[in-house]
Short mmCIF file of C-alpha atoms in Angstrom, two decimals:
data_model
loop_
_atom_site.label_atom_id
_atom_site.label_comp_id
_atom_site.label_asym_id
_atom_site.label_seq_id
_atom_site.Cartn_x
_atom_site.Cartn_y
_atom_site.Cartn_z
CA MET G 190 0.00 0.00 0.00
CA THR G 191 1.22 3.52 -0.78
CA LEU G 192 -0.32 6.63 0.75
CA ASN G 193 -1.61 9.15 -1.77
CA ASP G 194 -1.03 12.93 -1.42
CA GLN G 195 -4.43 13.47 0.22
CA GLN G 196 -3.75 10.76 2.79
CA ILE G 197 -0.28 12.12 3.53
CA GLU G 198 -1.86 15.51 4.27
CA ARG G 199 -4.86 14.12 6.17
CA PHE G 200 -2.69 11.98 8.43
CA SER G 201 0.31 14.33 8.60
CA ARG G 202 0.07 14.75 12.41
CA HIS G 203 0.27 10.97 12.77
CA ILE G 204 3.00 10.54 10.19
CA ILE G 205 5.19 13.16 11.87
CA LEU G 206 5.16 11.11 15.08
CA ASN G 207 8.34 9.04 15.30
CA ASP G 208 6.44 6.04 16.63
CA VAL G 209 3.80 6.13 13.88
CA GLY G 210 5.31 7.40 10.64
CA VAL G 211 4.19 6.28 7.18
CA GLU G 212 4.63 2.65 8.20
CA GLY G 213 2.37 2.99 11.26
CA GLN G 214 -0.27 4.91 9.33
CA GLU G 215 -0.32 2.18 6.70
CA LYS G 216 -0.92 -0.37 9.46
CA ILE G 217 -3.81 1.73 10.78
CA ILE G 218 -5.33 1.91 7.29
CA ALA G 219 -4.97 -1.85 6.89
CA GLY G 220 -6.52 -2.39 10.36
CA LYS G 221 -9.96 -3.81 11.16
CA VAL G 222 -11.57 -2.80 14.46
CA LEU G 223 -14.96 -3.91 15.78
CA ILE G 224 -16.87 -1.67 18.19
CA ILE G 225 -19.59 -3.43 20.19
CA GLY G 226 -22.11 -0.80 21.30
CA ALA G 227 -22.67 2.54 19.52
CA GLY G 228 -23.27 4.37 22.79
CA GLY G 229 -21.32 6.37 25.38
CA LEU G 230 -18.03 4.49 24.84
CA GLY G 231 -18.57 3.38 21.26
CA ALA G 232 -19.42 6.89 19.99
CA PRO G 233 -16.12 8.61 20.83
CA ALA G 234 -14.15 5.47 19.94
CA ALA G 235 -15.83 5.31 16.51
CA LEU G 236 -15.24 9.00 15.79
CA TYR G 237 -11.54 8.84 16.66
CA LEU G 238 -10.89 5.55 14.87
CA ALA G 239 -12.57 6.83 11.68
CA ALA G 240 -10.61 10.08 11.92
CA ALA G 241 -7.39 8.10 12.49
CA GLY G 242 -7.94 6.26 9.23
CA VAL G 243 -8.72 2.72 10.43
CA GLY G 244 -9.60 1.02 7.17
CA THR G 245 -12.45 -1.20 8.33
CA ILE G 246 -14.67 -0.44 11.31
CA GLY G 247 -17.46 -2.78 12.37
CA ILE G 248 -20.18 -1.42 14.63
CA VAL G 249 -22.69 -3.54 16.55
CA ASP G 250 -25.87 -2.20 18.18
CA GLY G 251 -29.51 -3.25 18.08
CA ASP G 252 -30.99 0.04 19.35
CA GLU G 253 -32.34 3.28 17.96
CA VAL G 254 -31.17 6.74 19.03
CA ASP G 255 -33.10 8.13 22.00
CA LEU G 256 -33.24 11.73 23.25
CA SER G 257 -31.58 10.67 26.53
CA ASN G 258 -28.57 9.32 24.59
CA LEU G 259 -27.47 12.69 23.22
CA GLN G 260 -25.95 13.94 26.52
CA ARG G 261 -22.94 11.65 25.91
CA GLN G 262 -23.27 9.60 22.70
CA VAL G 263 -21.58 12.27 20.60
CA ILE G 264 -21.76 10.43 17.27
CA HIS G 265 -25.58 10.84 17.24
CA PHE G 266 -27.25 14.22 16.57
CA THR G 267 -30.72 15.52 17.42
CA PRO G 268 -32.19 14.73 13.97
CA ASP G 269 -31.03 11.10 14.43
CA ILE G 270 -33.58 10.39 17.19
CA GLY G 271 -35.49 7.25 16.28
CA ARG G 272 -32.93 6.11 13.69
CA ALA G 273 -30.83 2.96 14.04
CA LYS G 274 -27.67 3.78 16.00
CA VAL G 275 -25.47 1.77 13.65
CA VAL G 276 -26.77 3.74 10.63
CA SER G 277 -26.32 7.09 12.40
CA ALA G 278 -22.80 6.09 13.46
CA LYS G 279 -21.86 4.85 9.97
CA GLU G 280 -22.93 8.16 8.38
CA LYS G 281 -20.81 10.26 10.75
CA MET G 282 -17.75 8.04 10.35
CA GLU G 283 -18.03 8.26 6.56
CA LEU G 284 -18.42 12.04 6.72
CA ILE G 285 -15.22 12.31 8.77
CA ASN G 286 -13.30 9.97 6.48
CA PRO G 287 -14.89 8.76 3.23
CA ASP G 288 -12.16 6.11 2.86
CA VAL G 289 -13.25 4.15 5.93
CA LYS G 290 -15.28 1.01 5.25
CA VAL G 291 -17.99 0.73 7.90
CA ILE G 292 -19.78 -2.58 8.42
CA THR G 293 -22.98 -2.39 10.48
CA TYR G 294 -24.55 -5.11 12.63
CA LYS G 295 -28.00 -4.03 13.84
CA GLU G 296 -28.21 -6.65 16.54
CA ARG G 297 -27.06 -7.48 20.06
CA VAL G 298 -24.24 -9.91 20.71
CA PHE G 299 -25.20 -13.35 21.96
CA ALA G 300 -23.35 -16.64 22.41
CA SER G 301 -24.92 -17.69 19.10
CA ASN G 302 -23.63 -14.82 16.91
CA ILE G 303 -20.57 -13.25 18.58
CA ALA G 304 -17.90 -15.68 17.34
CA ASP G 305 -19.01 -15.09 13.75
CA ILE G 306 -19.07 -11.29 14.17
CA ILE G 307 -15.60 -10.93 15.76
CA LYS G 308 -13.75 -13.41 13.56
CA ASP G 309 -12.68 -10.99 10.81
CA TYR G 310 -11.41 -8.23 13.11
CA ASP G 311 -7.94 -7.45 14.49
CA PHE G 312 -9.13 -5.73 17.68
CA ILE G 313 -12.44 -5.45 19.51
CA ILE G 314 -13.74 -2.61 21.66
CA ASP G 315 -16.28 -3.39 24.38
CA GLY G 316 -18.67 -0.45 24.59
CA THR G 317 -21.60 -2.39 26.06
CA ASP G 318 -23.66 -1.44 29.08
CA ASN G 319 -24.25 -4.70 30.91
CA PHE G 320 -22.28 -7.50 32.58
CA PRO G 321 -23.63 -10.42 30.54
CA ALA G 322 -22.35 -8.74 27.35
CA LYS G 323 -19.01 -7.79 28.94
CA PHE G 324 -18.34 -11.34 30.12
CA LEU G 325 -19.52 -12.77 26.79
CA ILE G 326 -17.14 -10.48 24.87
CA ASN G 327 -14.28 -11.55 27.14
CA ASP G 328 -15.01 -15.25 26.72
CA ALA G 329 -15.48 -14.98 22.95
CA CYS G 330 -12.21 -13.05 22.55
CA VAL G 331 -10.24 -15.40 24.83
CA LEU G 332 -11.57 -18.50 23.03
CA ALA G 333 -10.93 -16.97 19.59
CA GLY G 334 -7.54 -15.50 20.56
CA LYS G 335 -8.63 -11.92 19.77
CA PRO G 336 -7.34 -8.85 21.62
CA PHE G 337 -9.95 -6.49 23.06
CA SER G 338 -10.42 -3.44 25.24
CA HIS G 339 -12.73 -3.68 28.25
CA GLY G 340 -14.41 -0.46 29.33
CA GLY G 341 -16.78 0.33 32.18
CA ILE G 342 -18.21 3.63 33.39
CA LEU G 343 -20.56 4.73 36.16
CA ARG G 344 -21.33 8.15 37.62
CA PHE G 345 -17.91 9.91 37.65
CA ASP G 346 -15.86 6.70 37.41
CA GLY G 347 -14.28 4.76 34.60
CA GLN G 348 -12.15 1.62 34.28
CA THR G 349 -10.41 -0.04 31.36
CA MET G 350 -8.00 -2.86 30.59
CA THR G 351 -6.70 -4.42 27.40
CA TYR G 352 -6.64 -8.14 26.79
CA VAL G 353 -4.07 -9.69 24.49
CA PRO G 354 -3.81 -13.50 24.17
CA GLY G 355 -1.47 -14.86 26.84
CA ARG G 356 -2.08 -11.96 29.24
CA ALA G 357 -4.65 -11.54 32.03
CA CYS G 358 -8.28 -11.46 30.85
CA TYR G 359 -11.32 -9.71 32.34
CA ARG G 360 -12.34 -12.91 34.15
CA CYS G 361 -8.86 -13.20 35.73
CA VAL G 362 -9.86 -10.10 37.68
CA PHE G 363 -13.64 -10.32 37.95
CA GLN G 364 -14.29 -14.12 37.64
CA ASN G 365 -18.10 -13.98 37.28
CA PRO G 366 -20.81 -11.31 36.86
CA PRO G 367 -22.01 -9.76 40.13
CA PRO G 368 -25.49 -10.65 41.37
CA LYS G 369 -28.17 -8.98 39.26
CA ASN G 370 -29.12 -5.44 40.35
CA LEU G 371 -26.26 -5.16 42.88
CA VAL G 372 -24.18 -2.89 40.68
CA PRO G 373 -26.33 -0.17 39.09
CA SER G 374 -26.28 0.70 35.39
CA CYS G 375 -25.78 4.21 33.98
CA ALA G 376 -29.54 4.33 33.31
CA GLN G 377 -30.15 3.71 37.03
CA ALA G 378 -27.32 5.70 38.60
CA GLY G 379 -26.31 8.22 35.92
CA VAL G 380 -22.99 9.05 34.29
CA LEU G 381 -21.21 12.30 33.47
CA GLY G 382 -21.20 12.48 29.67
CA ALA G 383 -17.56 13.56 29.49
CA VAL G 384 -16.52 10.47 31.50
CA ALA G 385 -17.81 8.31 28.63
CA GLY G 386 -15.72 10.41 26.26
CA MET G 387 -12.59 10.07 28.42
CA LEU G 388 -12.89 6.30 28.56
CA GLY G 389 -13.95 5.73 24.93
CA THR G 390 -10.98 7.72 23.66
CA ILE G 391 -8.60 5.69 25.87
CA GLN G 392 -10.04 2.57 24.23
CA ALA G 393 -9.52 4.10 20.76
CA ALA G 394 -5.90 4.89 21.65
CA GLU G 395 -5.36 1.28 22.75
CA ALA G 396 -6.77 0.00 19.43
CA LEU G 397 -4.45 2.31 17.47
CA LYS G 398 -1.39 1.30 19.53
CA TYR G 399 -2.26 -2.34 18.94
CA LEU G 400 -2.55 -1.79 15.18
CA ILE G 401 0.78 0.02 14.90
CA GLY G 402 2.43 -2.41 17.33
CA LYS G 403 4.09 0.30 19.43
CA GLY G 404 3.81 1.54 23.01
CA GLU G 405 2.66 -0.14 26.20
CA LEU G 406 -0.84 -1.54 26.13
CA LEU G 407 -3.02 -1.70 29.26
CA THR G 408 -2.29 -5.41 29.61
CA ASP G 409 -2.01 -7.06 33.03
CA ARG G 410 -3.32 -3.86 34.64
CA LEU G 411 -6.57 -2.03 35.22
CA LEU G 412 -6.69 1.74 34.76
CA MET G 413 -9.29 3.38 37.00
CA PHE G 414 -10.19 7.02 37.25
CA ASN G 415 -12.59 9.21 39.17
CA ALA G 416 -13.39 12.43 37.34
CA PHE G 417 -15.00 13.99 40.42
CA ARG G 418 -11.64 14.09 42.22
CA MET G 419 -9.84 13.79 38.86
CA GLU G 420 -7.60 11.01 40.09
CA PHE G 421 -6.16 8.22 37.98
CA ARG G 422 -4.77 4.95 39.31
CA THR G 423 -3.43 1.73 37.79
CA VAL G 424 -3.45 -1.63 39.54
CA ASN G 425 -1.14 -4.32 38.20
CA PHE G 426 -1.94 -8.00 38.27
CA ARG G 427 -0.95 -11.29 36.69
CA ARG G 428 -2.87 -13.94 34.86
CA ASN G 429 -5.00 -15.88 37.34
CA ALA G 430 -4.39 -19.67 37.35
CA ASP G 431 -7.93 -20.10 38.73
CA CYS G 432 -9.51 -18.03 35.91
CA PRO G 433 -12.67 -19.79 34.71
CA VAL G 434 -11.86 -19.16 31.03
CA CYS G 435 -8.08 -18.76 30.62
CA GLY G 436 -6.83 -20.52 33.78
CA SER G 437 -5.05 -23.86 34.00
CA ASN G 438 -8.29 -25.85 34.33
CA PRO G 439 -10.98 -23.70 32.70
CA ALA G 440 -14.67 -24.45 33.33
CA ILE G 441 -15.75 -22.37 30.32
CA LYS G 442 -14.98 -24.16 27.08
CA GLU G 443 -17.85 -22.86 24.98
CA LEU G 444 -19.88 -19.66 24.89
CA LYS G 445 -23.07 -19.35 26.90
CA ASP G 446 -25.52 -16.50 27.48
CA CYS G 447 -26.00 -15.82 31.17
CA GLU G 448 -29.35 -15.38 32.89
CA GLN G 449 -29.17 -11.62 33.20
CA ALA G 450 -29.09 -11.15 29.43
CA VAL G 451 -32.31 -13.06 29.10
CA CYS G 452 -34.05 -11.01 31.80
CA GLU G 453 -32.93 -7.72 30.29
CA LEU G 454 -34.11 -8.77 26.87
CA LYS G 455 -37.58 -9.55 28.19
CA GLN G 456 -37.80 -6.07 29.66
CA LYS G 457 -37.12 -4.49 26.26
CA MET R 103 -0.98 -0.72 65.15
CA PRO R 104 -0.43 -2.66 61.92
CA LYS R 105 0.11 -0.47 58.88
CA ILE R 106 -1.27 -1.64 55.55
CA LYS R 107 -1.90 -0.13 52.12
CA VAL R 108 -5.48 0.02 50.87
CA ASN R 109 -5.97 1.06 47.23
CA GLY R 110 -2.48 2.55 47.28
CA SER R 111 -3.00 4.68 50.42
CA PRO R 112 -1.49 3.92 53.84
CA GLN R 113 -4.02 2.87 56.46
CA GLU R 114 -3.65 1.84 60.11
CA ILE R 115 -5.77 -0.94 61.49
CA GLU R 116 -6.31 -1.64 65.20
CA HIS R 117 -5.48 -5.33 64.92
CA SER R 118 -5.31 -8.02 62.27
CA VAL R 119 -8.54 -8.08 60.30
CA THR R 120 -10.04 -10.33 57.65
CA VAL R 121 -10.65 -9.15 54.11
CA ALA R 122 -14.39 -9.14 54.87
CA GLU R 123 -13.88 -6.92 57.93
CA LEU R 124 -11.60 -4.57 56.00
CA LEU R 125 -14.27 -4.17 53.31
CA VAL R 126 -16.72 -3.05 56.00
CA LEU R 127 -14.15 -0.67 57.54
CA ASN R 128 -13.65 0.88 54.10
CA LYS R 129 -17.38 1.28 53.53
CA VAL R 130 -17.65 -1.17 50.64
CA GLU R 131 -21.43 -1.68 50.82
CA MET R 132 -21.48 -5.28 49.59
CA PRO R 133 -18.49 -7.66 49.20
CA ASP R 134 -19.98 -8.80 45.88
CA MET R 135 -19.36 -5.33 44.41
CA VAL R 136 -15.57 -5.78 44.32
CA SER R 137 -12.79 -8.10 43.34
CA VAL R 138 -9.98 -8.14 45.93
CA GLN R 139 -6.26 -8.41 45.25
CA LEU R 140 -4.00 -9.04 48.26
CA ASN R 141 -0.24 -8.72 47.70
CA GLY R 142 -0.64 -9.42 44.00
CA GLU R 143 -2.95 -12.43 44.29
CA PHE R 144 -6.71 -12.41 43.81
CA VAL R 145 -8.62 -13.58 46.90
CA LYS R 146 -11.41 -16.05 46.17
CA ARG R 147 -14.78 -14.62 47.19
CA GLU R 148 -15.48 -17.57 49.48
CA ASN R 149 -12.23 -16.81 51.35
CA PHE R 150 -12.97 -13.13 52.15
CA GLY R 151 -14.04 -14.14 55.68
CA SER R 152 -11.03 -16.36 56.40
CA THR R 153 -8.18 -14.41 54.77
CA VAL R 154 -6.33 -12.26 57.32
CA VAL R 155 -4.68 -8.96 56.37
CA LYS R 156 -1.36 -8.43 58.15
CA GLU R 157 1.27 -5.73 58.71
CA ASN R 158 2.67 -4.29 55.43
CA ASP R 159 0.08 -6.04 53.29
CA GLU R 160 -1.11 -4.27 50.16
CA ILE R 161 -4.73 -4.71 49.24
CA ASP R 162 -6.80 -3.36 46.36
CA PHE R 163 -10.55 -3.30 45.88
CA LEU R 164 -11.47 -3.41 42.19
CA TYR R 165 -15.07 -2.42 41.60
CA PHE R 166 -17.33 -4.02 39.03
CA MET R 167 -18.30 -1.37 36.49
CA GLY R 168 -20.87 -2.41 33.93
CA GLY R 169 -21.89 0.84 32.25
CA GLY R 170 -20.89 1.89 28.77
CA ARG R 171 -23.81 3.48 26.97
#
């Protein structure tokens, strides 16, 4: 692949970086990233990845844009209310960068479809809003050997870690989903819109670093921040031998939907 | 009084306490809301009540965070 004059100008601030350069930008353009959830985390991640020139971006979401989304889901605009989120997101990404190929999946991820959806991508971004989906994404990525970025937000807090095969996975830290309704969702407890932006852009940066193969990923550590006190902290850990999916004697050998997903679906 | 580190900050405890007791002292509402790492090893949930935190131990509470949209 050779960059044309327009691309050299468009990506000049990347190319001038010693750790990116023409070679790194070409890797970004050849890259395929899947974003699961076109919401608070997925919106900023999608905007920055399209702007960065990621060649293929997949976006998964079964919902339509709602008025209450616009406080933080910055890829959707007021006239998009009622439209499919994946269509709204695809349009904005293509407006930012007409060269990006956007593939839409207007559905939720389940044990039955996730392996097929993730298989063609280099890196996956978890921008979902519930534990069943977060654990399913982890298990699917571990079993398929795909790197992914976990992200979670609530109120003024955010957390993120990056999984790469061979390193600690989300279940190494959190084993199993918490009991239903113990940990509130953003719909129940609220979230500062800018916190979603802070975390989603960290996830986009991780995807780009993975594609160019430079820098230190958030592997074997969890980055946590509280935007109310504006404090950031990283906790290091190692792969957990007792991990139910990547440990030495894993109980999870195939994908399964957990109860909570079923309950939440019925409420929809 | 034993000195320990909780979430990176020094803390003094009156005597040796279990992980479960330390969670209460640090106002973690429910033990199921966190994953606990003690000196670099994750503590199994069923062992929160029997694992004792001692002088110079470093312990971290990692909260479940499920939001994203």
